[in-house]
Short mmCIF file of C-alpha atoms in Angstrom, two decimals:
data_model
loop_
_atom_site.label_atom_id
_atom_site.label_comp_id
_atom_site.label_asym_id
_atom_site.label_seq_id
_atom_site.Cartn_x
_atom_site.Cartn_y
_atom_site.Cartn_z
CA GLU Q 1270 -7.99 -12.81 11.16
CA ASP Q 1271 -10.73 -10.28 11.80
CA GLN Q 1272 -11.88 -8.06 8.78
CA VAL Q 1273 -14.02 -4.96 8.43
CA THR Q 1274 -15.23 -3.52 5.06
CA GLN Q 1275 -17.05 -0.28 5.03
CA SER Q 1276 -19.10 1.03 2.10
CA PRO Q 1277 -19.44 3.39 0.36
CA GLU Q 1278 -15.89 5.00 0.65
CA ALA Q 1279 -17.41 8.37 0.34
CA LEU Q 1280 -21.17 9.61 0.36
CA ARG Q 1281 -22.54 13.03 -0.60
CA LEU Q 1282 -26.03 13.90 0.71
CA GLN Q 1283 -28.16 16.89 0.47
CA GLU Q 1284 -29.38 18.31 3.97
CA GLY Q 1285 -32.44 16.15 4.88
CA GLU Q 1286 -31.67 13.22 2.63
CA SER Q 1287 -31.37 10.20 4.72
CA SER Q 1288 -29.23 7.34 3.94
CA SER Q 1289 -27.32 4.42 5.51
CA LEU Q 1290 -23.72 3.44 5.80
CA ASN Q 1291 -22.79 -0.26 5.58
CA CYS Q 1292 -20.02 -2.16 7.76
CA SER Q 1293 -19.32 -5.83 6.67
CA TYR Q 1294 -17.42 -7.86 9.13
CA THR Q 1295 -15.88 -11.42 9.62
CA VAL Q 1296 -14.66 -12.06 13.21
CA SER Q 1297 -14.09 -15.08 15.24
CA GLY Q 1298 -16.71 -14.63 17.86
CA LEU Q 1299 -17.96 -11.11 18.14
CA ARG Q 1300 -17.40 -9.28 21.45
CA GLY Q 1301 -18.56 -6.00 20.14
CA LEU Q 1302 -18.89 -3.70 17.10
CA PHE Q 1303 -18.30 -0.14 17.44
CA TRP Q 1304 -18.90 3.01 15.51
CA TYR Q 1305 -16.83 6.09 15.75
CA ARG Q 1306 -17.11 9.55 14.15
CA GLN Q 1307 -13.71 11.22 13.12
CA ASP Q 1308 -13.46 14.87 12.26
CA PRO Q 1309 -10.40 16.11 10.16
CA GLY Q 1310 -7.54 16.57 12.42
CA LYS Q 1311 -9.22 14.72 15.43
CA GLY Q 1312 -9.23 11.38 17.00
CA PRO Q 1313 -12.18 9.01 16.67
CA GLU Q 1314 -15.11 10.03 18.85
CA PHE Q 1315 -17.16 7.07 20.30
CA LEU Q 1316 -20.82 6.77 19.05
CA PHE Q 1317 -22.24 3.32 19.78
CA THR Q 1318 -21.35 -0.45 20.86
CA LEU Q 1319 -23.48 -3.28 19.62
CA TYR Q 1320 -23.13 -6.72 21.13
CA SER Q 1321 -25.48 -9.25 19.32
CA ALA Q 1322 -27.59 -9.58 16.20
CA GLY Q 1323 -30.88 -7.55 16.36
CA GLU Q 1324 -29.49 -5.01 18.65
CA GLU Q 1325 -30.15 -1.19 17.75
CA LYS Q 1326 -29.10 2.01 19.43
CA GLU Q 1327 -29.90 5.55 18.54
CA LYS Q 1328 -28.46 8.93 19.14
CA GLU Q 1329 -30.06 12.00 17.52
CA ARG Q 1330 -30.29 11.60 13.95
CA LEU Q 1331 -28.11 8.13 14.02
CA LYS Q 1332 -29.40 4.73 14.39
CA ALA Q 1333 -27.16 1.64 14.36
CA THR Q 1334 -28.18 -1.81 13.82
CA LEU Q 1335 -26.52 -5.13 13.69
CA THR Q 1336 -26.80 -8.47 12.12
CA LYS Q 1337 -24.74 -11.54 12.18
CA LYS Q 1338 -22.59 -10.31 9.00
CA GLU Q 1339 -23.03 -6.43 8.88
CA SER Q 1340 -23.93 -3.35 10.68
CA PHE Q 1341 -25.53 -0.38 9.23
CA LEU Q 1342 -25.55 3.38 10.42
CA HIS Q 1343 -28.77 4.97 9.32
CA ILE Q 1344 -28.69 8.98 9.21
CA THR Q 1345 -32.03 10.47 9.29
CA ALA Q 1346 -32.50 13.96 7.92
CA PRO Q 1347 -28.91 14.84 8.17
CA LYS Q 1348 -27.30 18.28 8.81
CA PRO Q 1349 -24.10 19.67 7.51
CA GLU Q 1350 -22.47 19.20 10.97
CA ASP Q 1351 -22.97 15.42 10.55
CA SER Q 1352 -20.27 15.64 7.96
CA ALA Q 1353 -17.31 13.51 9.10
CA THR Q 1354 -15.74 10.16 8.33
CA TYR Q 1355 -17.65 7.39 10.19
CA LEU Q 1356 -15.36 4.42 11.24
CA CYS Q 1357 -16.59 0.81 12.05
CA ALA Q 1358 -14.54 -1.36 14.21
CA VAL Q 1359 -14.85 -5.07 15.68
CA GLN Q 1360 -13.73 -6.70 18.89
CA GLY Q 1361 -13.41 -10.42 18.51
CA SER Q 1362 -12.87 -13.19 21.01
CA GLY Q 1363 -9.86 -14.76 19.51
CA ALA Q 1364 -6.14 -14.02 19.95
CA GLY Q 1365 -5.70 -10.43 20.77
CA SER Q 1366 -9.43 -9.95 21.93
CA TYR Q 1367 -8.71 -6.53 23.18
CA GLN Q 1368 -7.72 -5.12 19.86
CA LEU Q 1369 -10.07 -3.16 17.64
CA THR Q 1370 -9.97 -4.00 13.99
CA PHE Q 1371 -10.96 -0.85 11.88
CA GLY Q 1372 -12.47 -0.43 8.59
CA LYS Q 1373 -11.20 2.39 6.35
CA GLY Q 1374 -14.12 4.51 6.99
CA THR Q 1375 -17.02 6.13 5.02
CA LYS Q 1376 -16.53 9.95 4.44
CA LEU Q 1377 -19.81 11.67 4.56
CA SER Q 1378 -20.55 15.02 3.38
CA VAL Q 1379 -23.91 16.85 4.00
CA ILE Q 1380 -24.67 19.77 1.62
CA PRO Q 1381 -26.74 22.50 2.81
CA GLY C 352 -8.71 14.45 33.16
CA ALA C 353 -11.68 14.93 31.19
CA GLY C 354 -10.40 13.13 28.17
CA VAL C 355 -7.45 11.42 26.74
CA SER C 356 -4.60 13.97 26.12
CA GLN C 357 -1.70 13.40 23.77
CA THR C 358 1.25 15.66 23.33
CA PRO C 359 2.88 16.98 21.09
CA SER C 360 -0.15 17.50 18.56
CA ASN C 361 2.33 17.79 15.76
CA LYS C 362 5.99 16.52 15.58
CA VAL C 363 8.35 17.20 12.68
CA THR C 364 11.43 15.26 12.88
CA GLU C 365 14.60 14.47 10.62
CA LYS C 366 15.03 10.85 9.24
CA GLY C 367 17.06 8.97 11.77
CA LYS C 368 16.18 11.05 14.80
CA TYR C 369 14.73 9.75 18.02
CA VAL C 370 10.99 10.72 19.13
CA GLU C 371 8.75 10.21 21.96
CA LEU C 372 5.07 10.68 21.92
CA ARG C 373 3.11 10.99 25.27
CA CYS C 374 -0.37 9.97 26.09
CA ASP C 375 -2.18 10.89 29.30
CA PRO C 376 -5.54 8.64 29.57
CA ILE C 377 -8.59 9.24 31.32
CA SER C 378 -8.20 8.95 35.09
CA GLY C 379 -9.04 5.49 36.33
CA HIS C 380 -8.68 3.73 32.96
CA THR C 381 -6.51 0.73 33.43
CA ALA C 382 -6.53 -0.23 29.68
CA LEU C 383 -4.45 1.86 27.21
CA TYR C 384 -3.90 1.35 23.53
CA TRP C 385 -1.59 2.84 20.89
CA TYR C 386 -2.85 2.73 17.27
CA ARG C 387 -1.44 4.35 14.18
CA GLN C 388 -3.41 5.78 11.26
CA SER C 389 -2.28 6.50 7.90
CA LEU C 390 -4.04 8.98 5.41
CA GLY C 391 -7.28 7.31 4.13
CA GLN C 392 -6.95 4.42 6.42
CA GLY C 393 -8.50 3.14 9.65
CA PRO C 394 -6.52 3.03 12.93
CA GLU C 395 -4.14 0.03 13.28
CA PHE C 396 -3.36 -1.43 16.59
CA LEU C 397 0.33 -1.17 17.76
CA ILE C 398 0.29 -2.09 21.64
CA TYR C 399 -2.04 -2.57 24.59
CA PHE C 400 -1.21 -2.05 28.17
CA GLN C 401 -3.25 -3.52 31.29
CA GLY C 402 -1.95 -1.43 34.21
CA THR C 403 1.89 -0.98 33.88
CA GLY C 404 2.70 -3.99 31.82
CA ALA C 405 2.55 -4.34 27.94
CA ALA C 406 -0.08 -7.19 27.65
CA ASP C 407 0.29 -7.28 23.86
CA ASP C 408 3.06 -5.61 21.64
CA SER C 409 2.20 -7.63 18.50
CA GLY C 410 1.02 -4.74 16.39
CA LEU C 411 4.51 -2.70 16.87
CA PRO C 412 6.12 -2.76 13.37
CA ASN C 413 9.65 -3.44 14.47
CA ASP C 414 12.15 -3.20 17.22
CA ARG C 415 12.53 0.58 16.73
CA PHE C 416 9.13 1.24 18.35
CA PHE C 417 8.79 0.91 22.17
CA ALA C 418 6.29 1.97 24.65
CA VAL C 419 6.22 2.18 28.45
CA ARG C 420 3.62 2.93 30.92
CA PRO C 421 5.78 2.73 34.33
CA GLU C 422 3.11 3.95 36.83
CA GLY C 423 -0.10 2.57 35.20
CA SER C 424 -1.25 6.00 33.88
CA VAL C 425 0.90 7.98 31.48
CA SER C 426 2.30 6.09 28.41
CA THR C 427 5.22 7.10 26.15
CA LEU C 428 5.60 5.52 22.53
CA LYS C 429 9.22 5.60 21.54
CA ILE C 430 10.52 5.48 18.09
CA GLN C 431 14.17 5.28 17.28
CA ARG C 432 16.07 5.99 14.15
CA THR C 433 12.90 7.36 12.60
CA GLU C 434 12.26 6.59 8.79
CA ARG C 435 9.80 8.43 6.36
CA GLY C 436 7.57 5.44 6.39
CA ASP C 437 6.83 6.21 10.18
CA SER C 438 4.89 9.47 9.27
CA ALA C 439 1.29 9.08 10.24
CA VAL C 440 -1.11 9.95 13.28
CA TYR C 441 -0.52 8.02 16.30
CA LEU C 442 -3.40 7.65 18.49
CA CYS C 443 -3.75 6.97 22.10
CA ALA C 444 -6.91 5.36 23.66
CA SER C 445 -8.00 4.27 26.98
CA SER C 446 -10.94 2.28 28.65
CA TRP C 447 -12.06 1.09 32.23
CA THR C 448 -11.53 -2.67 30.93
CA THR C 449 -11.02 -4.30 27.57
CA ASN C 450 -14.75 -5.18 27.54
CA THR C 451 -15.74 -1.43 27.51
CA GLU C 452 -15.49 1.23 24.74
CA ALA C 453 -12.24 2.91 24.14
CA PHE C 454 -11.98 6.81 24.05
CA PHE C 455 -9.30 8.21 21.93
CA GLY C 456 -7.08 11.14 22.13
CA GLN C 457 -6.83 13.79 19.31
CA GLY C 458 -3.58 12.12 18.21
CA THR C 459 -0.05 13.11 17.37
CA ARG C 460 0.75 13.80 13.77
CA LEU C 461 4.43 12.63 13.09
CA THR C 462 6.20 13.68 10.07
CA VAL C 463 9.52 12.49 9.26
CA VAL C 464 11.35 14.36 6.65
#
């Protein structure tokens, strides 16, 4: 069974204070690891897909990296508008390989 | 359409009633998914459609839940004899194929009183 654990559950940062969110996973054959951003009362918004260890992707102040056991979402010089819950999900190659298995998310608050 | 559209945004129903939740996917997307999200949790898979057929309904919690996609586009999630434990946000997502990223709608918040 695929599993995803995200840490920390919540993170408060001062504006401009860089940090990283962690996503640890176990999966039978990784087809893809996905990062989503979710604002209160909204559906998840797609950010990145990573497919293999060593891969990195960037978008504005966000950078996602992947190893064989975990992924990190690095936030550089965050702004208040980066406040949201960040969700990590994996897609495996076993039974039900089209399903996404999500973690519980990390709630990020960026204080001005 | 420009994105995945779900209606209604909010639904309050009495215990024991029947409800239907609608999802209009991104035009051209053949894969459609329903997920359920409880407070403080990540979304949990319910059912997956490839075209018109339900390719996998293993995530549906019991036989009170049913979903259709008769023409391979719009989908409806149907819940019979609702229970208070069914209260959650129901999310719909679509993608070009199962190998590409899924895009989510804004969700339907269902409250059973």
